[in-house]
Short mmCIF file of C-alpha atoms in Angstrom, two decimals:
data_model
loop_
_atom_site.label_atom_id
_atom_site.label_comp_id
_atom_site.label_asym_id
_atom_site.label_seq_id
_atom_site.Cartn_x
_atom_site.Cartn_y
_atom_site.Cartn_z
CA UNK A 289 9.86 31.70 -6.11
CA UNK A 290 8.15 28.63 -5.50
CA UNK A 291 7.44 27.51 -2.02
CA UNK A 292 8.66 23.88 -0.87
CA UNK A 293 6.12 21.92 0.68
CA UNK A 294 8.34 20.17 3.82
CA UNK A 295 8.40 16.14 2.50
CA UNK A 296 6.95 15.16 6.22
CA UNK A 297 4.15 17.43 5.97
CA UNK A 298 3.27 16.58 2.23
CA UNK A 299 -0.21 14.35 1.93
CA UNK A 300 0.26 11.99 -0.53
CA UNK A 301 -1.21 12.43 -4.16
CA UNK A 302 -3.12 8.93 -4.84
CA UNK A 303 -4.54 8.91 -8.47
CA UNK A 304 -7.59 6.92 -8.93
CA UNK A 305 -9.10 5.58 -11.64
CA UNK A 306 -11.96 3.38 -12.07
CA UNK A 307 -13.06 0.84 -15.07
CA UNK A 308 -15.69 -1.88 -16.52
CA UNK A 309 -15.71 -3.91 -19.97
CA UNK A 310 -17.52 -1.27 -22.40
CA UNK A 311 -19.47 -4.25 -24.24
CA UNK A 312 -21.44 -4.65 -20.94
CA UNK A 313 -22.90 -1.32 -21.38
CA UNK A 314 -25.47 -2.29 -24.54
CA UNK A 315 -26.32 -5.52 -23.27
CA UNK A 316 -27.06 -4.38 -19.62
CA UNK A 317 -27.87 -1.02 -19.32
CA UNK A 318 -28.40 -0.48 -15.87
CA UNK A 319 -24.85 -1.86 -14.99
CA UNK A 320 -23.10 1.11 -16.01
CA UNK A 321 -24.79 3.43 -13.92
CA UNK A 322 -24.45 0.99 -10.57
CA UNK A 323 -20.87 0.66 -11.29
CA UNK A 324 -20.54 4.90 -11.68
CA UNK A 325 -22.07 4.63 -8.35
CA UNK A 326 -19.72 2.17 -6.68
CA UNK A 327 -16.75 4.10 -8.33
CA UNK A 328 -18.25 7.23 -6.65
CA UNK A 329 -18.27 5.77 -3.40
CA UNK A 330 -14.81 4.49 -3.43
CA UNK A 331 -13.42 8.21 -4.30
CA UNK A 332 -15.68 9.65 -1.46
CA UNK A 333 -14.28 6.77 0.67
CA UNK A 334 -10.78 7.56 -0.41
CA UNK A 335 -10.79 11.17 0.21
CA UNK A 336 -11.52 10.48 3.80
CA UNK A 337 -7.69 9.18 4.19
CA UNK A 338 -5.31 11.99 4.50
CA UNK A 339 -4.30 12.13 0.94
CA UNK A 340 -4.88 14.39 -2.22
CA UNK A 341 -7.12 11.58 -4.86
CA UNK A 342 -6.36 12.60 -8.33
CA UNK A 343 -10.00 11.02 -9.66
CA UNK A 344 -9.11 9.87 -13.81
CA UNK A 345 -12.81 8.61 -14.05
CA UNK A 346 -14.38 5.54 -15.49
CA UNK A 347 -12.71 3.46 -18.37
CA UNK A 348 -14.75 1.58 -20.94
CA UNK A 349 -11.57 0.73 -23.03
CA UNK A 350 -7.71 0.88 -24.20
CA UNK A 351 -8.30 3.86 -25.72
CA UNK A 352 -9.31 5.54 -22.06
CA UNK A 353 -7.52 3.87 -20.40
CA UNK A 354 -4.08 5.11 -21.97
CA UNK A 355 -6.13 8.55 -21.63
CA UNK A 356 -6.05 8.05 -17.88
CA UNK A 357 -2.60 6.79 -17.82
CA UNK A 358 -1.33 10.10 -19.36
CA UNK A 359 -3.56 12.14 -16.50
CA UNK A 360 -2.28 10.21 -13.42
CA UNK A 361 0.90 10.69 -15.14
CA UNK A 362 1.25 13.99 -15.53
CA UNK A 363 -0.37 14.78 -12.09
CA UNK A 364 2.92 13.12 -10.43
CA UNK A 365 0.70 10.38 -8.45
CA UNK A 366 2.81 8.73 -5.04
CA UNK A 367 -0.09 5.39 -5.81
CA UNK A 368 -1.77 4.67 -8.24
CA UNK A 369 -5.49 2.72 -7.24
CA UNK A 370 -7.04 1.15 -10.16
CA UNK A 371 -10.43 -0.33 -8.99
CA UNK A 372 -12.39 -3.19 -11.05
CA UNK A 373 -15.89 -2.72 -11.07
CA UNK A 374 -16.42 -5.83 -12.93
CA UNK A 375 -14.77 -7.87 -15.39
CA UNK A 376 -12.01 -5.61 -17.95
CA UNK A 377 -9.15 -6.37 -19.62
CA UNK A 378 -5.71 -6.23 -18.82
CA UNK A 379 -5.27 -4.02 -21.82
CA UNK A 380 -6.95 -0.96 -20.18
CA UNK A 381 -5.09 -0.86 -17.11
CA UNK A 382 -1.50 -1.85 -18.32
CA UNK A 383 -0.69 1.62 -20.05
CA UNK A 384 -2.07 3.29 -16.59
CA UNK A 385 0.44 0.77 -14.51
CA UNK A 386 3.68 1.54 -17.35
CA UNK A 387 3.35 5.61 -17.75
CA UNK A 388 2.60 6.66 -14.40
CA UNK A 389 5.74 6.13 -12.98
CA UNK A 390 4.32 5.27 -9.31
CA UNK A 391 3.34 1.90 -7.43
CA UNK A 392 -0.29 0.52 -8.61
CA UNK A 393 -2.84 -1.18 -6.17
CA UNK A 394 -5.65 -2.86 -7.54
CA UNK A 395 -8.80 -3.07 -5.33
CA UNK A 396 -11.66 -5.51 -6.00
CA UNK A 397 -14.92 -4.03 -4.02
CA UNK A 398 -18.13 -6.02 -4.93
CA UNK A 399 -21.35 -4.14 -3.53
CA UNK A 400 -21.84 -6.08 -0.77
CA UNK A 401 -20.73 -9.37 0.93
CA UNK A 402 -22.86 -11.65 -0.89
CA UNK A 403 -25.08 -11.48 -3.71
CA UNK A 404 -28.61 -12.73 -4.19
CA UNK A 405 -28.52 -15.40 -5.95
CA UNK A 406 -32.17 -16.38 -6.34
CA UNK A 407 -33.39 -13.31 -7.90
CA UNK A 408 -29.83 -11.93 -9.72
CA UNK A 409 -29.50 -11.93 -13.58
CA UNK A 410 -26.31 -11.36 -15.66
CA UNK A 411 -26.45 -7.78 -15.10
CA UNK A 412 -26.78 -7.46 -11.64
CA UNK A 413 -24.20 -10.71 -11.30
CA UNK A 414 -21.52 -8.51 -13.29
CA UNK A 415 -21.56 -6.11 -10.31
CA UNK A 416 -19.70 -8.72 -8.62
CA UNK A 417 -17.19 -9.89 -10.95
CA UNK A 418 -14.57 -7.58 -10.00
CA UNK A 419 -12.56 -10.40 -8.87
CA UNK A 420 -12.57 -11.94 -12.27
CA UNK A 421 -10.07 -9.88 -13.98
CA UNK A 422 -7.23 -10.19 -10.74
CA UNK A 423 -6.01 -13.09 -12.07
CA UNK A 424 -5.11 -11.58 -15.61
CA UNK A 425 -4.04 -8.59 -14.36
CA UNK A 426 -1.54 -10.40 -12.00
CA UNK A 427 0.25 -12.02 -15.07
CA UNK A 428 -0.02 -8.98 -17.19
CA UNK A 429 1.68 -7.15 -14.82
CA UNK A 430 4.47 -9.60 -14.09
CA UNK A 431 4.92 -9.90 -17.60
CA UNK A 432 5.49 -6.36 -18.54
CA UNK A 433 8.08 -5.98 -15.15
CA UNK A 434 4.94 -4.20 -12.96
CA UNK A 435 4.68 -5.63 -9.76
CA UNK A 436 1.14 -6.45 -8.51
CA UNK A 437 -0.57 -6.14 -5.32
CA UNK A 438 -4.46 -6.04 -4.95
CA UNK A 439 -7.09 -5.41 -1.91
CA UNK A 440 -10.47 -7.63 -2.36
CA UNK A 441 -13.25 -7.42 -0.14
CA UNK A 442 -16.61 -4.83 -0.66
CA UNK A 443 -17.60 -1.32 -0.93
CA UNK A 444 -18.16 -1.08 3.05
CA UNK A 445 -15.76 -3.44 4.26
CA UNK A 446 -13.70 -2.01 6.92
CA UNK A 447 -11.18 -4.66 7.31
CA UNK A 448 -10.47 -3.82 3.20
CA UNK A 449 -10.45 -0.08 3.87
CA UNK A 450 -8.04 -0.89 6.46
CA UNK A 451 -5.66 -2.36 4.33
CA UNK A 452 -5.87 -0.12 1.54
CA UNK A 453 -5.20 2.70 4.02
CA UNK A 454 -1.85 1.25 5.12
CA UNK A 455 -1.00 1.05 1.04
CA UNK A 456 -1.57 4.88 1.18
CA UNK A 457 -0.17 5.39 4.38
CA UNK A 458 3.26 3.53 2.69
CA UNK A 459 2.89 5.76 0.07
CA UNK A 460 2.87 9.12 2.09
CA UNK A 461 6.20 7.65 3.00
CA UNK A 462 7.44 7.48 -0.01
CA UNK A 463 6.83 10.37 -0.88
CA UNK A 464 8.27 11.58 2.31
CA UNK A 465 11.83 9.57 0.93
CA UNK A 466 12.02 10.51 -2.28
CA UNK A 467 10.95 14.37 -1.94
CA UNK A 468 13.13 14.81 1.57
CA UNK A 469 15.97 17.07 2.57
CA UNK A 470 17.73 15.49 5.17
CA UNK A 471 20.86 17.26 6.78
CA UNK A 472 24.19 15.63 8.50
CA UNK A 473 26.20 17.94 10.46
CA UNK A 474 29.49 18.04 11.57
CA UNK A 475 31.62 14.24 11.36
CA UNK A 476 31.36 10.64 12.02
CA UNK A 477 31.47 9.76 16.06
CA UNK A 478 35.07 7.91 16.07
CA UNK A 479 34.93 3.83 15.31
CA UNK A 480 31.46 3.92 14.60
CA UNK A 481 31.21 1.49 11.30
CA UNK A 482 27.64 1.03 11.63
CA UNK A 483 27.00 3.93 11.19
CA UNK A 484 28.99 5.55 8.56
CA UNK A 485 27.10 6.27 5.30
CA UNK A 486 27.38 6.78 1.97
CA UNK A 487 25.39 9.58 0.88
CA UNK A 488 25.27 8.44 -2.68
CA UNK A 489 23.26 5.24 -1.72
CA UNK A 490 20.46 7.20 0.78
CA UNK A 491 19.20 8.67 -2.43
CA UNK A 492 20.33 5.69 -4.33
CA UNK A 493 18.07 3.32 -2.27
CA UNK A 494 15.56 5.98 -0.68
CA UNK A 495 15.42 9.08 -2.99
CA UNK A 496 15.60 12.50 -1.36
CA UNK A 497 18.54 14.84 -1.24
CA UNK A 498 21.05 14.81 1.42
CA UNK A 499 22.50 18.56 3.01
CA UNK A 500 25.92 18.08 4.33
CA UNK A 501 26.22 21.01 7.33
CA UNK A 502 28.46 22.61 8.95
CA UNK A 503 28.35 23.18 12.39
CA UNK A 504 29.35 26.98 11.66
CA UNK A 505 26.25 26.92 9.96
CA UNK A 506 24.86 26.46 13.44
CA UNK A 507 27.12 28.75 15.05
CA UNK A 508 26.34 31.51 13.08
CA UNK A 509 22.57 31.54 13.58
CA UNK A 510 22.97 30.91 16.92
CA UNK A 511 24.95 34.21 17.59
CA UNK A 512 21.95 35.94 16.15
CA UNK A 513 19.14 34.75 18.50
CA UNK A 514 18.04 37.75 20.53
CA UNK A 515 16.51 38.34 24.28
CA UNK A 516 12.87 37.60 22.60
CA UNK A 517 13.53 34.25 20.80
CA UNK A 518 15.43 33.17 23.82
CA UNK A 519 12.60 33.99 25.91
CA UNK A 520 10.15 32.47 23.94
CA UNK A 521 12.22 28.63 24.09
CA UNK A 522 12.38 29.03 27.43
CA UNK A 523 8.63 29.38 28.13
CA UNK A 524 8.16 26.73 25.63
CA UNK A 525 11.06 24.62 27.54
CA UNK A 526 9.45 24.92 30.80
CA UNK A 527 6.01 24.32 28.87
CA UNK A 528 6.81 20.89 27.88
CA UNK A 529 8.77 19.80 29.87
CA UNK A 530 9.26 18.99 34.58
CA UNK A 531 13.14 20.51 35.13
CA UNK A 532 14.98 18.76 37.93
CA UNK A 533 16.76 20.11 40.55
CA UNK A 534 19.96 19.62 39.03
CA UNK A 535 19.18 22.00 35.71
CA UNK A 536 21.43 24.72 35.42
CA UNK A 537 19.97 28.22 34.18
CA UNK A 538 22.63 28.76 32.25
CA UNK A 539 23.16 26.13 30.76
CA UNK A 540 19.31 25.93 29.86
CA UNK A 541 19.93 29.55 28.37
CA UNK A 542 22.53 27.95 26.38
CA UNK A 543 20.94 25.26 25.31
CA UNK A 544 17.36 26.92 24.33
CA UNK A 545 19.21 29.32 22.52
CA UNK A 546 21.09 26.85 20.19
CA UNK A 547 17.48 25.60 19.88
CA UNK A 548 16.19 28.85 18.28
CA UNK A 549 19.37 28.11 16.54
CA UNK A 550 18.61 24.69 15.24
CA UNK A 551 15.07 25.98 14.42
CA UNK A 552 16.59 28.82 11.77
CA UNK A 553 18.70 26.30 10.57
CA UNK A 554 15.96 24.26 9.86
CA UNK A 555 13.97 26.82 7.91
CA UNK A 556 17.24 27.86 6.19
CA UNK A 557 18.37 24.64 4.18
CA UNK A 558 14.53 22.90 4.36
CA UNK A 559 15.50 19.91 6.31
CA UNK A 560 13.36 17.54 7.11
CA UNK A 561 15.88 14.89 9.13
CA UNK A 562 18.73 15.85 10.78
CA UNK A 563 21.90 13.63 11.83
CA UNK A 564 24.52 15.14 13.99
CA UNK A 565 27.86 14.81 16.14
CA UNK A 566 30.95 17.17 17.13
CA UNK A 567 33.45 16.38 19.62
CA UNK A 568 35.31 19.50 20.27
CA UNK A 569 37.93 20.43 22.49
CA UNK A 570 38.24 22.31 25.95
CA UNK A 571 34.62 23.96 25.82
CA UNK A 572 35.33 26.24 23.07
CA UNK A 573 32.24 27.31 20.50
CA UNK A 574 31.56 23.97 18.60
CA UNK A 575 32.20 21.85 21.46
CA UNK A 576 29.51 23.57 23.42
CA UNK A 577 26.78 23.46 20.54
CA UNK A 578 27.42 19.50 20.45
CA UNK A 579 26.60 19.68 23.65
CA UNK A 580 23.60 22.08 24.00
CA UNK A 581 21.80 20.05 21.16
CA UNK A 582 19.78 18.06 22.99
CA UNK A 583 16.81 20.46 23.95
CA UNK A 584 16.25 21.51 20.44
CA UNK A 585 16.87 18.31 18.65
CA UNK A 586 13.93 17.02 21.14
CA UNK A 587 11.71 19.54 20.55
CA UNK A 588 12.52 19.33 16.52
CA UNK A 589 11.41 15.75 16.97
CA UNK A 590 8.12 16.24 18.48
CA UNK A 591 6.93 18.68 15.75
CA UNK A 592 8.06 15.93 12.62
CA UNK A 593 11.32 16.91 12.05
CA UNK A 594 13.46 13.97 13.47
CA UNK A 595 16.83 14.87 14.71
CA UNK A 596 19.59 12.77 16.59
CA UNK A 597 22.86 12.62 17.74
CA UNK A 598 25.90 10.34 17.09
CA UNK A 599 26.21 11.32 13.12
CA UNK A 600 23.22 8.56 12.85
CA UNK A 601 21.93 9.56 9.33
CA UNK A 602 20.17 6.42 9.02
CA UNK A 603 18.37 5.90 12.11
CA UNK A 604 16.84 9.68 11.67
CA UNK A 605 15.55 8.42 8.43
CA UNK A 606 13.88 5.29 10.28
CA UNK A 607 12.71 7.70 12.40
CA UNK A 608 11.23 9.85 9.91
CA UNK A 609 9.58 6.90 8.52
CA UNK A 610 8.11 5.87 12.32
CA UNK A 611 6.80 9.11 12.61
CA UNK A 612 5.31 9.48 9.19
CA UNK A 613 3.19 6.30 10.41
CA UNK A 614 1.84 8.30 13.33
CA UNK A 615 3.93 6.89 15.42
CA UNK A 616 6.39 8.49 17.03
CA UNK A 617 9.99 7.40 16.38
CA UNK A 618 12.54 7.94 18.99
CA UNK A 619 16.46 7.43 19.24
CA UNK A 620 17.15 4.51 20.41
CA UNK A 621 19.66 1.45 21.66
CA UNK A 622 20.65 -1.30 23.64
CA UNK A 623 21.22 -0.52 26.96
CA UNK A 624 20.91 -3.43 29.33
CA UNK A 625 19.13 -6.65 30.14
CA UNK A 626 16.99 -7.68 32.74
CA UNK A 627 16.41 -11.31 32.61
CA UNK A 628 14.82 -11.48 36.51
CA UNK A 629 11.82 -9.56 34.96
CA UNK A 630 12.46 -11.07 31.44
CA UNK A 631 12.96 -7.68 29.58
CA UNK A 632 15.56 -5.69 27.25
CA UNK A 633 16.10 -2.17 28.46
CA UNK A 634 16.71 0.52 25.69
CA UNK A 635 16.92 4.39 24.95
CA UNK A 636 19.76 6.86 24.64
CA UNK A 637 21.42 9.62 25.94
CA UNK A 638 20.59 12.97 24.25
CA UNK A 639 17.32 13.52 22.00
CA UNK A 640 14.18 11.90 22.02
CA UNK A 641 10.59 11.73 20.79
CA UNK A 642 8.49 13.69 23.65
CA UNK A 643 5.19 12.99 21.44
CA UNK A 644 5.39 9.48 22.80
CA UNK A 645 6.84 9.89 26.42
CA UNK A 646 4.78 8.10 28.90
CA UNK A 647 4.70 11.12 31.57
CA UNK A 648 5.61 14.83 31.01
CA UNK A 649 9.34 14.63 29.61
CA UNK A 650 12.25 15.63 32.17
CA UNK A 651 14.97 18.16 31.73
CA UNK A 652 17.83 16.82 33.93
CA UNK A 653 20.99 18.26 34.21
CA UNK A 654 24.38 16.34 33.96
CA UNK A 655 27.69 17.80 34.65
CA UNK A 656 29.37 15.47 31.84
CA UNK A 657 27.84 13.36 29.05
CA UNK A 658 29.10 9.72 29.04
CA UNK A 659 31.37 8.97 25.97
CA UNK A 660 30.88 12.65 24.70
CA UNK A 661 32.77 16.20 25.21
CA UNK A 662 30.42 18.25 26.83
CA UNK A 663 27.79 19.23 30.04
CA UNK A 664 24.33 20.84 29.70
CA UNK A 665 20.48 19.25 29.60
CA UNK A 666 19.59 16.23 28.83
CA UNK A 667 15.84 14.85 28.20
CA UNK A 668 14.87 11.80 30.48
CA UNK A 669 11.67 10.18 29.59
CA UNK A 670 10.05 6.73 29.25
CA UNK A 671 8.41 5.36 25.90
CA UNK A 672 4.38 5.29 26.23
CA UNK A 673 3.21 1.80 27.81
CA UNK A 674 2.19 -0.41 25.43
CA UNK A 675 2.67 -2.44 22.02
CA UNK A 676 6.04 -0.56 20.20
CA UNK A 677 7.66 -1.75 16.87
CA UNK A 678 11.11 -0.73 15.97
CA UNK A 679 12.39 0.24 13.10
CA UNK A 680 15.61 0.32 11.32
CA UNK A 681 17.15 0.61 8.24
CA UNK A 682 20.23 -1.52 7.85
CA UNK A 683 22.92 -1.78 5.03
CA UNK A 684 24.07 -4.71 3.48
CA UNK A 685 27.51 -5.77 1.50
CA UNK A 686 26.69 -4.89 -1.82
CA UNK A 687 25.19 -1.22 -0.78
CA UNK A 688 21.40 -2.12 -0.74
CA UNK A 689 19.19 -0.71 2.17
CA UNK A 690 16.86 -2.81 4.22
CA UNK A 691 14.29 -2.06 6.84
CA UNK A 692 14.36 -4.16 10.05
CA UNK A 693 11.73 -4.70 12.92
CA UNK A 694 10.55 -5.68 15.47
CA UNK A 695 7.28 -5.45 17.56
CA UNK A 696 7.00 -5.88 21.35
CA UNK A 697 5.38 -3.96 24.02
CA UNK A 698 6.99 -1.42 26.97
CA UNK A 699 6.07 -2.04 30.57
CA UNK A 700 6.20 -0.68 33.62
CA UNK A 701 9.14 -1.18 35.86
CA UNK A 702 12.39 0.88 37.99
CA UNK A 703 14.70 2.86 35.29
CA UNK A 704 17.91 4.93 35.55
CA UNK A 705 17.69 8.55 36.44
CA UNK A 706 20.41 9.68 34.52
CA UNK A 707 18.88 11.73 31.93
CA UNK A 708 18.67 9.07 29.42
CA UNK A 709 15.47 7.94 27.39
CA UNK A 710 14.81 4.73 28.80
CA UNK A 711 12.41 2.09 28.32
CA UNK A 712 11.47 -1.88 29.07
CA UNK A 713 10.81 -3.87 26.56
CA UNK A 714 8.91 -7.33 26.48
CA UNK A 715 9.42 -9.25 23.10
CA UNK A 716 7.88 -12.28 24.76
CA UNK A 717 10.64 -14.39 24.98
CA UNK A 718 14.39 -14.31 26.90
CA UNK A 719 16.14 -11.32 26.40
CA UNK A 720 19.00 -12.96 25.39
CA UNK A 721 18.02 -14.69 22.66
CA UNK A 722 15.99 -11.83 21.20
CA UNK A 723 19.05 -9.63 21.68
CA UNK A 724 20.99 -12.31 19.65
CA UNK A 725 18.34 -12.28 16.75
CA UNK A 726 18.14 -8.86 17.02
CA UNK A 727 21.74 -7.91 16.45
CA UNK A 728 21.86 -10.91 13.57
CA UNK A 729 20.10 -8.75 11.43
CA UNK A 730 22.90 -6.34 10.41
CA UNK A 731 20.30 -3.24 11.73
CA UNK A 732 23.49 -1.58 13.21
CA UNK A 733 23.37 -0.22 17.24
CA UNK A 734 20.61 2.74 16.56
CA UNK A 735 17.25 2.53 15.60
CA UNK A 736 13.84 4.21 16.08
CA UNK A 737 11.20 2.93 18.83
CA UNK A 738 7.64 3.70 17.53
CA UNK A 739 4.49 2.97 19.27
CA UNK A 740 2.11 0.61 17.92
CA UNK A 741 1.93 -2.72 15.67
CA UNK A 742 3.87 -1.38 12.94
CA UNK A 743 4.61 -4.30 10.72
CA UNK A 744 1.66 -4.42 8.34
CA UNK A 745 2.25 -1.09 7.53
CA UNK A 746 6.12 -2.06 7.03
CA UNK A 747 5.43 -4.39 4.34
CA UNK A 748 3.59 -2.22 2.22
CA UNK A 749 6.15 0.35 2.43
CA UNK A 750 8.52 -2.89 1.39
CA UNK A 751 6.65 -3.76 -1.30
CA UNK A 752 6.36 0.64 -2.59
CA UNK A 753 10.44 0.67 -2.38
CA UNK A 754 12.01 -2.32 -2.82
CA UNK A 755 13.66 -2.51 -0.19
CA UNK A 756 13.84 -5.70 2.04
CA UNK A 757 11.90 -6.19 5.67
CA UNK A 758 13.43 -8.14 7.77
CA UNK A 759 11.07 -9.21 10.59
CA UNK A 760 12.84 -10.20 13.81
CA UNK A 761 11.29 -13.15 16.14
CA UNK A 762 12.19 -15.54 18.34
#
C-alpha cells in the first residue's frame, strides 16, 4: 500500500531547467561552459530552499527543450523555474511552460551586477543578455494562454533569491491545496451564513479533497484511549502549557482524552485541516466532545495540522495556508475596539495556535462557554508581539474564492482573562475605520492571524491559483 505523504508536510517539487541559443556555442566557445557554470550555481542555490529541484539540464534548442518539457512533466513539478542564461528563443521554453501542467517562473541572473565594459567582447557580453529574451517570452506566453512572471537580478543577489523563494514558498502551498485532506465534522453553528460552504467549490477553487466526519467517528476512538495514552496528553498538557487555578482534573481528563481521540482520528482519515462544531443537548456524549475539543484542536494546531471550531472550513484552510508560510495561523475574530489606545482587539474562544503565543499558553477553566453547549478547558494566550498579517479566504456571488489581508502589528496592553485568545492590534490608523474596510471585503467573521509581513508572499500564491488578493488599508 502506498504511504500518503501529509499535504502540510510535503516539500514542494520545483523542476528546473536551464537554456542558451545553441548557435552561440561555435562562435564563442567559452560561453557555453560559463553558462553550465551559472546554471550549476542556480540548482545548488535552489536546493538550499526547502524544496525537492527536479534539475532537466541545459537546452540548446526546440528539440530539448520539448525533451525537458516531457521530464518536468512527468515528474509532477508544483513550479516550474526556467532560467535564461543568455539570449534563447521563445520556442524552447513554450513546450516546457504548455506540458508541464504547473506555474512557470522565469529568472534572469547575469553573473554579476555589472559587467566590464572596457575589456568585454561578444562572448563574455552574452553572459549578460539573459534579460534579452523576457520580453519575447512575456508575449509568447500571453499568447499561448501561459501566464508570465519573471525574477531579474544576478547569480548572488539576495534581494532576487528572496523573491524567488517566496515563488517557491507559494508553491509549497499549492501543493499543500491541491494534494490536502481536510475534514468537517459534525454541522453548521446555527445562522452562520458566512460561514457555510460548499464543498464542491473548496476543491473547485483550491483542489484537495474534503472528509465530511462524523462526530461518532470521534466518539468511537475516544472510548478506546487507555490509562497510557491518557497519561501521556496529560504530561504533554501540563508540558506546554501554565493551568490556572480554576482547571478542573476532570474535566482536563476529559478533555486530553478526546485529544488522543482527535489525534487517531487524524491518522485514521489523513486530515490535514479540520473544521468542527456540535451543539448537543443536556451533557450527553456528543455534547461533551464539542466541548472537550479545545485542548486537542490546540495542540493539533501547533504541530501543522490546523483545527477550529464553529464549522469554519474556510478559515482552517487560511490557516493552513498561514502556517505553511511559517507563520503560525491562529483562529481568529473581532472582538472589541479600543479607540483610547487606538487598537482593534481580536481572538476567539476555543483553539488556538500555541506556536505563536507570546508567553507559555494558559489552560483556564470555564464553567460554561459563551454562545456554546458545554464546560471544560479553554486555551488563553496572546499572539507574539510584533508585525502580524491576516489572512482569509472569502467567497464571492458567483462561487469564486478570494484571499484577503491585512498586515499590522500586536502590542502590548491589559486583555480579558476569560480563556479566550486575545490580542491588540495596531493597523496604524482608527480602529473604526479599519474595522469598516475590513468587514467591506466580504472575508466573513473568522480568519487566521499569522505573524509576520505576509503580503509578498500572498501575491505569489495569487498569482500560482488564481485566486484574487484583496489587500485591506486605510
Amino acid at each position: 500500500m502506498t504511504v500518503r505523504t501529509p499535504a502540510a508536510a510535503r516539500t514542494p517539487r520545483i523542476g528546473l531547467v536551464a537554456g542558451g541559443l545553441g548557435a552561440y556555442w561555435p562562435q564563442f566557445p567559452d560561453l557555453l561552459p560559463q553558462l553550465r557554470r551559472s546554471a550549476a550555481r542556480v540548482t545548488e542555490r535552489m536546493r538550499e530552499f526547502d524544496a525537492e529541484v527536479i534539475d532537466a539540464g541545459f537546452i540548446s534548442d526546440a528539440q530539448e527543450g520539448a525533451e525537458a518539457a516531457e521530464t518536468l512533466r512527468a515528474a509532477g513539478c508544483d513550479l516550474i523555474v526556467g532560467f535564461l542564461t543568455t539570449y534563447m528563443t521563445a520556442s524552447m521554453l513554450v513546450p516546457v511552460a504548455r506540458r508541464a501542467d504547473a506555474p512557470v517562473l522565469l529568472i534572469n541572473l547575469q553573473p554579476t551586477p555589472s559587467m566590464d565594459h572596457a575589456s568585454f567582447d561578444t562572448g563574455q557580453w552574452l553572459a549578460y543578455c539573459g534579460a534579452c529574451p523576457l520580453p519575447e517570452m512575456a508575449n509568447a506566453f500571453e499568447r499561448v494562454g501561459v501566464p508570465f512572471r519573471s525574477v531579474s537580478g544576478y547569480l548572488e543577489d539576495e534581494r532576487a533569491w528572496q523573491r524567488i523563494g517566496r515563488w517557491i514558498r507559494a508553491a509549497g502551498v499549492r501543493s499543500v491545496l491541491r494534494n490536502g485532506r481536510h475534514g468537517l465534522m459534525g454541522h453548521l453553528y446555527p445562522g452562520m451564513y458566512d460561514v457555510s460552504t460548499d464543498l464542491t467549490m473548496v476543491t473547485g477553487n483550491l483542489g484537495g479533497h474534503m472528509e465530511v466526519l462524523e462526530f461518532d467517528d470521534l466518539r468511537v476512538r475516544v472510548e478506546q484511549v487507555g490509562d497510557r495514552e491518557l497519561d501521556a496528553k496529560l504530561d504533554e498538557t501540563r508540558a506546554v502549557f501554565e493551568l490556572a487555578d480554576s482547571v478542573v482534573e476532570d474535566d482536563l481528563r476529559w478533555a486530553a482524552r478526546v485529544a488522543v481521540g482527535l489525534d487517531r482520528l487524524v491518522a485514521d482519515f489523513d486530515l490535514d485541516s479540520l473544521a468542527y462544531y456540535h451543539r448537543g443537548l443536556d451533557a450527553e456524549v456528543h455534547e461533551r466532545l464539542g466541548a472537550g475539543m479545545i485542548l486537542g484542536s490546540s495542540l493539533l494546531t501547533a504541530r501543522g495540522v490546523p483545527a477550529c471550531g464553529e464549522y469554519e472550513l474556510r478559515t482552517s484552510l487560511a490557516m493552513l495556508i498561514a502556517d505553511r508560510l511559517g507563520a503560525g495561523g491562529s483562529f481568529t475574530e473581532l472582538q472589541a475596539l479600543d479607540f483610547t489606545s487606538g487598537v482593534v482587539e481580536m481572538g476567539h474562544d476555543g483553539p488556538g495556535h500555541l506556536a505563536i503565543s507570546e508567553h507559555k499558553p494558559l489552560l483556564r477553566g470555564l464553567g460554561v462557554y459563551h454562545g456554546k453547549r458545554g464546560w471544560g478547558v479553554s486555551v488563553e494566550f496572546d499572539v507574539r508581539h510584533g508585525p502580524v498579517t491576516l489572512v482569509g479566504l472569502g467567497q464571492t456571488r458567483d462561487g469564486r474564492y478570494r484571499l484577503v489581508a491585512a498586515e499590522g502589528e500586536v502590542v502590548p496592553g491589559p486583555l480579558l482573562e476569560i480563556g479566550n485568545t486575545t490580542s491588540r492590534v495596531d493597523f496604524g490608523c482608527d480602529p473604526g475605520e479599519w474595522t469598516d474596510a475590513w468587514s467591506a471585503s466580504g472575508v466573513g467573521h473568522h480568519w487566521a492571524l499569522a505573524t509576520g509581513g505576509l503580503l509578498p508572499e500572498l501575491r505569489c500564491l495569487a498569482g500560482l491559483t488564481g485566486l484574487e488578493l484583496v489587500e485591506v488599508t486605510v
